[in-house]
Short mmCIF file of C-alpha atoms in Angstrom, two decimals:
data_model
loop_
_atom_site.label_atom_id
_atom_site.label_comp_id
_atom_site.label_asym_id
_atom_site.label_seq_id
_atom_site.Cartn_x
_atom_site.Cartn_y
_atom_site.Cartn_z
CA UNK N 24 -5.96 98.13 -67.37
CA UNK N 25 -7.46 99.02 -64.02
CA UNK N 26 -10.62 100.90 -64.28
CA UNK N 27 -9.91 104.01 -62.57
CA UNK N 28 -11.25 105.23 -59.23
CA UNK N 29 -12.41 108.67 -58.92
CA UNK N 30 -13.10 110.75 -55.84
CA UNK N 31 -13.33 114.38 -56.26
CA UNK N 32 -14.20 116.81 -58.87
CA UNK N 33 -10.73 117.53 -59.58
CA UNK N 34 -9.74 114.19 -60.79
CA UNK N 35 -13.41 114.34 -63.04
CA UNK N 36 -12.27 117.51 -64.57
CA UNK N 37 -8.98 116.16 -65.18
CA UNK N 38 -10.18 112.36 -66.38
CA UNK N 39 -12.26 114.54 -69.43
CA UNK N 40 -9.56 116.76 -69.77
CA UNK N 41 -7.35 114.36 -70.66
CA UNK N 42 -9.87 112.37 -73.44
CA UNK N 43 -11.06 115.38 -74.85
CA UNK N 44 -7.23 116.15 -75.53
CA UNK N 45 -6.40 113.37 -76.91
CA UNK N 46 -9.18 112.56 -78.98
CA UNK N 47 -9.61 115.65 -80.36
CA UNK N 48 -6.02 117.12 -80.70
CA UNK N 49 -4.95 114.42 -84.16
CA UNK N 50 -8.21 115.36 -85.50
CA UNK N 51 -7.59 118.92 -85.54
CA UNK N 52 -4.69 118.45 -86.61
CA UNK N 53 -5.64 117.02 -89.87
CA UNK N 54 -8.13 120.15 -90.36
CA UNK N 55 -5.59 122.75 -89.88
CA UNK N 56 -5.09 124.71 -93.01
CA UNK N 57 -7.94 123.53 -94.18
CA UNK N 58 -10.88 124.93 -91.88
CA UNK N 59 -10.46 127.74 -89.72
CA UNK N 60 -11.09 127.32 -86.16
CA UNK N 61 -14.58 129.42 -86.50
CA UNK N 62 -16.09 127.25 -88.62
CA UNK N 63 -15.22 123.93 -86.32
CA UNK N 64 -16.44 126.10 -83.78
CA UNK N 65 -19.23 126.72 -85.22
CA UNK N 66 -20.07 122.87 -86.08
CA UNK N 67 -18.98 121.87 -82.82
CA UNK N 68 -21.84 124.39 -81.27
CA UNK N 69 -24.81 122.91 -83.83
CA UNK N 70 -23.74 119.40 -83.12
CA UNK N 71 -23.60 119.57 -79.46
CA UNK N 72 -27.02 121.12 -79.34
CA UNK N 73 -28.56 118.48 -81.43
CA UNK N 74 -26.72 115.87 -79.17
CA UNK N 75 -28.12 117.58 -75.85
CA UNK N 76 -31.78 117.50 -77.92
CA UNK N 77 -31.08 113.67 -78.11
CA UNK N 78 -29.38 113.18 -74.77
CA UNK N 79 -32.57 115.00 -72.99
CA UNK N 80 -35.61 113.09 -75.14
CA UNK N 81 -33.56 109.53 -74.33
CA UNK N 82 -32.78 110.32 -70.89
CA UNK N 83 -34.33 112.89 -68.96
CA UNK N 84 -37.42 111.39 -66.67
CA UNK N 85 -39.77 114.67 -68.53
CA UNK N 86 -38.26 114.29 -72.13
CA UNK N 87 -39.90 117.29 -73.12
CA UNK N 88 -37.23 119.89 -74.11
CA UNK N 89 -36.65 122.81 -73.18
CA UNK N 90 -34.14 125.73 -73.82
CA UNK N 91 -33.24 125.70 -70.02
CA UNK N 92 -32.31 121.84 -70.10
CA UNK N 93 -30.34 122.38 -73.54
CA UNK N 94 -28.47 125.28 -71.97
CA UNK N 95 -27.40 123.51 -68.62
CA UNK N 96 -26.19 120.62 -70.71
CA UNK N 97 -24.52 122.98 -73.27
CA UNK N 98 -23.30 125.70 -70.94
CA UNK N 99 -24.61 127.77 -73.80
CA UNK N 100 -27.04 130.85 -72.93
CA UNK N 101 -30.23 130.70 -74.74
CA UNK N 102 -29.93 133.31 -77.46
CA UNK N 103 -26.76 131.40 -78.72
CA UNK N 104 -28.91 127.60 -78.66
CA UNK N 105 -31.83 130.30 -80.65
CA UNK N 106 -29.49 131.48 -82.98
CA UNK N 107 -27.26 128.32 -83.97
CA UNK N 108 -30.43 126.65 -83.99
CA UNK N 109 -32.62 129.02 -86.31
CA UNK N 110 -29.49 128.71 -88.66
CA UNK N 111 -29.72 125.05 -88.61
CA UNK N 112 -33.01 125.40 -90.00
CA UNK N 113 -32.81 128.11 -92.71
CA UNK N 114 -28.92 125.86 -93.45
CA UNK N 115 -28.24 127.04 -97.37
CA UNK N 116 -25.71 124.71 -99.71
CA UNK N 117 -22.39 125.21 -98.25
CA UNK N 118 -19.98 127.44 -99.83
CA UNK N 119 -15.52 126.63 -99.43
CA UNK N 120 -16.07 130.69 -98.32
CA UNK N 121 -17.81 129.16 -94.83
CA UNK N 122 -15.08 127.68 -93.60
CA UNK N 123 -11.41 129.16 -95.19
CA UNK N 124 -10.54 132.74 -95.29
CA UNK N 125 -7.97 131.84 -98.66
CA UNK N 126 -12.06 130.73 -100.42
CA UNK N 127 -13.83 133.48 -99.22
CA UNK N 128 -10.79 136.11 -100.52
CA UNK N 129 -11.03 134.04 -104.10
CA UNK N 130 -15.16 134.11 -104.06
CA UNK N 131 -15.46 138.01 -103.12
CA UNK N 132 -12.82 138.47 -106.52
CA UNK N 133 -15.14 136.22 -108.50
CA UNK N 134 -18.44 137.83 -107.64
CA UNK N 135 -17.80 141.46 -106.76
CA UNK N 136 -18.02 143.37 -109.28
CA UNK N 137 -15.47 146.39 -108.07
CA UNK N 138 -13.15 144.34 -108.48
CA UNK N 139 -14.15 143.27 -111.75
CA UNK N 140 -12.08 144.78 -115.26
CA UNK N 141 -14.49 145.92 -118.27
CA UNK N 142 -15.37 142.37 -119.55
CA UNK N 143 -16.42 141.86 -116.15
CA UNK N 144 -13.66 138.73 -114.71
CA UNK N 145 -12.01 139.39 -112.05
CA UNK N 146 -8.99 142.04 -112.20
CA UNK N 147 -5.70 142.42 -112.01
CA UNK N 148 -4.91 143.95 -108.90
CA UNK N 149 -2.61 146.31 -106.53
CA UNK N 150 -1.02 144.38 -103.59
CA UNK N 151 -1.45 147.29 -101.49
CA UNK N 152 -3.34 150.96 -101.05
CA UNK N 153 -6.27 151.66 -101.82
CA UNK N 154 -9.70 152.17 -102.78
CA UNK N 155 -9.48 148.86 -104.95
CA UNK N 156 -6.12 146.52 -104.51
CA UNK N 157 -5.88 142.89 -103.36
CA UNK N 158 -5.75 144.59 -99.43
CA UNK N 159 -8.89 145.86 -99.52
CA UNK N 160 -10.69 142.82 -101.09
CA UNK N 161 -8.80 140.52 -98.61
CA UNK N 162 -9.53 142.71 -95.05
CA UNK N 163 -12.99 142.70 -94.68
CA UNK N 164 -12.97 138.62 -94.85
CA UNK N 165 -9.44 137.91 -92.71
CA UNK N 166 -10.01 139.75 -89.71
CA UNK N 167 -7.65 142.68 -87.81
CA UNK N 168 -4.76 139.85 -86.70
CA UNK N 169 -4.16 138.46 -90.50
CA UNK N 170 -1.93 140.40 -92.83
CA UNK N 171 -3.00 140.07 -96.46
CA UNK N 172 0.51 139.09 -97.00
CA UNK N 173 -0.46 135.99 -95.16
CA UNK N 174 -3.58 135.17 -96.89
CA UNK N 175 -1.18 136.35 -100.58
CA UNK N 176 0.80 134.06 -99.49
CA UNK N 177 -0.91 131.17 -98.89
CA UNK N 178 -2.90 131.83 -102.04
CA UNK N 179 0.53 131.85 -104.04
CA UNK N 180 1.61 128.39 -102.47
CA UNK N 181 -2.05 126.67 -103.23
CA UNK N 182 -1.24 127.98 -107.37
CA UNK N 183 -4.29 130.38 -107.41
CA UNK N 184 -2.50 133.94 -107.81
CA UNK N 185 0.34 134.96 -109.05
CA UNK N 186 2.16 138.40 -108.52
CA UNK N 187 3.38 140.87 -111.08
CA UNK N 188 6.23 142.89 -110.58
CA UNK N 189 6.15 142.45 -106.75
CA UNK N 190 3.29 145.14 -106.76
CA UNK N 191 0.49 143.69 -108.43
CA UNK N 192 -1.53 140.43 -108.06
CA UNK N 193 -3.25 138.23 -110.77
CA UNK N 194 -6.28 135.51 -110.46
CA UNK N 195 -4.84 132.47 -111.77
CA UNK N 196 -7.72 129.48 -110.34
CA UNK N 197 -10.47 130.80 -108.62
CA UNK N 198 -10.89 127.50 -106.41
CA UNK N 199 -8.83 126.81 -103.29
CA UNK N 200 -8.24 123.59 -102.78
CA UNK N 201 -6.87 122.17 -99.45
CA UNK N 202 -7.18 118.99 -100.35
CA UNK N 203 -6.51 116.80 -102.97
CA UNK N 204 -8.39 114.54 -104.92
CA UNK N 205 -6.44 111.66 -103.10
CA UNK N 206 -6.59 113.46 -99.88
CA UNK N 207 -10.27 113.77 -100.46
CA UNK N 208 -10.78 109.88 -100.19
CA UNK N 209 -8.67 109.31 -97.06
CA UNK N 210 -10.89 111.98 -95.07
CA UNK N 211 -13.85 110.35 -96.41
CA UNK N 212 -12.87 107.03 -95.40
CA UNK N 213 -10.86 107.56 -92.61
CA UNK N 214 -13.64 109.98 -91.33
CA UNK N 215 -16.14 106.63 -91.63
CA UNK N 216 -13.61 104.82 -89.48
CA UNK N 217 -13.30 107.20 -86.69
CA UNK N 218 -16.79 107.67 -86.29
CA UNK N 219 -17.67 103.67 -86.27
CA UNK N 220 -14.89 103.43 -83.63
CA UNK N 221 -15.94 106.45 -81.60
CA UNK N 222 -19.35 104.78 -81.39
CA UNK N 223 -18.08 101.51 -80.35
CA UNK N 224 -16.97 103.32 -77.11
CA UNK N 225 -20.04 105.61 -76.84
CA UNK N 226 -21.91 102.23 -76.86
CA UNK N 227 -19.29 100.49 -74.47
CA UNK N 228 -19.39 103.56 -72.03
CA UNK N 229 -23.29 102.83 -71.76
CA UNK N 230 -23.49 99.35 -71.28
CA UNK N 231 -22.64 98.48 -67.86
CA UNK N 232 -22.41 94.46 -68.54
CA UNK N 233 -19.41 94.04 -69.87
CA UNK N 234 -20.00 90.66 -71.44
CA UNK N 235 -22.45 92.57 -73.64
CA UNK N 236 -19.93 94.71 -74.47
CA UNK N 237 -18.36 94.95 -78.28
CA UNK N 238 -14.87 94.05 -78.49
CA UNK N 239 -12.52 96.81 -78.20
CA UNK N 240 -8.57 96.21 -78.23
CA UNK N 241 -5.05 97.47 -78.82
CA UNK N 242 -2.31 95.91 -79.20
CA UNK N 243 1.50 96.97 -78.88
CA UNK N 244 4.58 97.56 -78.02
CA UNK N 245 7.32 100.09 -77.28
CA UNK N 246 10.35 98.51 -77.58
CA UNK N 247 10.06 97.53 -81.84
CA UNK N 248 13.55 98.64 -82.80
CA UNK N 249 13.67 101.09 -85.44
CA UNK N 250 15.48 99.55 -88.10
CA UNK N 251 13.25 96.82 -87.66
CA UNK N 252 9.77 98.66 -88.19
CA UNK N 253 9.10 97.86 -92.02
CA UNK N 254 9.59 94.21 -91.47
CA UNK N 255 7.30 94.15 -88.58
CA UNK N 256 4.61 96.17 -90.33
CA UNK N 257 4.73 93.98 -93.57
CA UNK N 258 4.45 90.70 -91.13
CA UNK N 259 1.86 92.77 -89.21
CA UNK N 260 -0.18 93.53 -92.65
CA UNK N 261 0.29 89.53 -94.02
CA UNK N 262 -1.71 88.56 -91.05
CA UNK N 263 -4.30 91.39 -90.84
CA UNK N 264 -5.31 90.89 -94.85
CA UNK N 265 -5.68 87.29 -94.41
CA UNK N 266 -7.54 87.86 -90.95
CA UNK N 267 -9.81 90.27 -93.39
CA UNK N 268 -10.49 87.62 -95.98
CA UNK N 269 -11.89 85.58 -93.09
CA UNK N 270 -13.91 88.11 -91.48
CA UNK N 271 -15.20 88.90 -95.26
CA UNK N 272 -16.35 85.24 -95.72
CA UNK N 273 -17.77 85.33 -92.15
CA UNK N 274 -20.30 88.25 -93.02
CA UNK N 275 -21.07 87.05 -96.53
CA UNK N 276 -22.73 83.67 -94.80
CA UNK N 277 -24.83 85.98 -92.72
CA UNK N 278 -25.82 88.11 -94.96
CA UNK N 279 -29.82 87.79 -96.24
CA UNK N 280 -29.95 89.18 -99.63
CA UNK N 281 -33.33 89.05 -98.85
CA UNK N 282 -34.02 91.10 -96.18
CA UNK N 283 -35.60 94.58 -96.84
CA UNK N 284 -33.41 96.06 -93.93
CA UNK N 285 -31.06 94.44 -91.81
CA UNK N 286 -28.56 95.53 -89.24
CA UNK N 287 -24.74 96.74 -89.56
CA UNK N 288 -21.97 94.32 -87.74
CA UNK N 289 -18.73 95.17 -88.95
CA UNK N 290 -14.94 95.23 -88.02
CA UNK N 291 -12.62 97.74 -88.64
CA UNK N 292 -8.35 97.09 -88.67
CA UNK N 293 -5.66 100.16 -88.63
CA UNK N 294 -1.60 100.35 -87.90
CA UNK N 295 -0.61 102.85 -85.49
CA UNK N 296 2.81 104.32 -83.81
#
């Protein structure tokens, strides 16, 4: 691949455009229905700022910074860098209510105590009306655009309520759960992998020589015929598990026991379509 050549703004805008889209858009996609868009917004703001920190104290010729520098690199305004900042630093343990509607619904029944029966657990409830029915718990923490049919319904599907009589709406497990316990491990992992890769180009991006580059490559091809996929992939896998036994063997010679510290030198392997 040719690098490319560019020579306006408009083919800039467009080059970063077109990453940022398709980096981003499969990793979203694994975190919808599972974190609302606030909350990655609301990440994605703290994490930038602390990246523009970094970028400015590594890079800038006066590395002394300043809320003007983080807000041209952000294209934040200062009382937004003051306020996601001041929240970084008073951060409490994070609760599922932060980032899912369906958890903060479930945590409002648990802890408020209108909406509590005598023994004091959470109550059995009216779908709709008010002053106290699963509506009125459920508004305040949606928004004006979500129905608390939605959020009943999701809530039904995840095995946490059930209804009564079409009118009335029980607690059944007060923890929503958007992932599995198997799910949980392949976003832990695979969330490990992406961000190795992702700094394997950060680093390539920087390093002008490209002999002192770290290897990067794809392989593939577009015309695998379909019926012919699971053959290729279990060929594909033979040679990749033996080509990880080597590699293993590789970095076990290296590797100083010894050492108080040493540095990380890994590879990483994946299938893709």
């Amino acid at each position: 691949m040719q690098a490319a050549t560019l020579q306006n703004n408009s083919q800039v805008a467009e080059l970063f455009a077109t990453a940022i889209d398709r980096m981003f858009r499969p990793i979203i996609r694994m975190f919808v229905g599972r974190v609302s868009c606030h909350y990655m917004l609301q990440m994605l703001r703290k994490i930038y700022i602390e990246e523009a920190r970094r970028w400015i104290e590594k890079n800038a010729d006066n590395a002394k910074v300043t809320k003007s520098k983080l807000a041209l690199l952000t294209g934040l305004d200062t009382r937004t860098i003051d306020s996601v900042e001041s929240a970084s630093r008073t951060e409490e343990p994070l609760s599922a209510s932060a980032f899912s509607a369906e958890a903060a619904v479930l945590e409002r029944w648990v802890q408020d105590k209108d909406y509590h029966d005598e023994q004091g657990k959470p109550d059995r409830l009216a779908v709709f009306g008010r002053p106290r029915t699963f509506e009125t718990l459920s508004k305040p923490l949606i928004g004006r655009a979500v129905t608390c049919n939605t959020v009943l319904d999701r809530l039904l599907e995840a095995g946490n309520v059930r209804v009564i009589d079409d009118d009335f709406v029980e607690l059944v497990n007060p923890y929503f759960q958007p992932v599995g316990s198997s799910e949980a491990l392949l976003f832990d992992v695979g969330s490990k992998s992406i961000s190795r890769h992702a700094r394997t180009v950060h680093y390539n991006i920087h390093t002008p020589e490209f002999e002192k580059r770290r290897l990067q490559r794809d392989r593939w091809s577009f015309q695998v015929p379909a019926d012919q996929f699971d053959t290729a992939r279990a060929e594909l896998r033979s040679v990749i598990e033996q080509h990880i036994l080597e590699v293993e063997g590789i970095l076990e010679r290296y590797e100083n026991p010894e050492l108080p510290s040493g540095g990380t030198l890994g590879v990483g392997w994946f299938f893709f379509e």
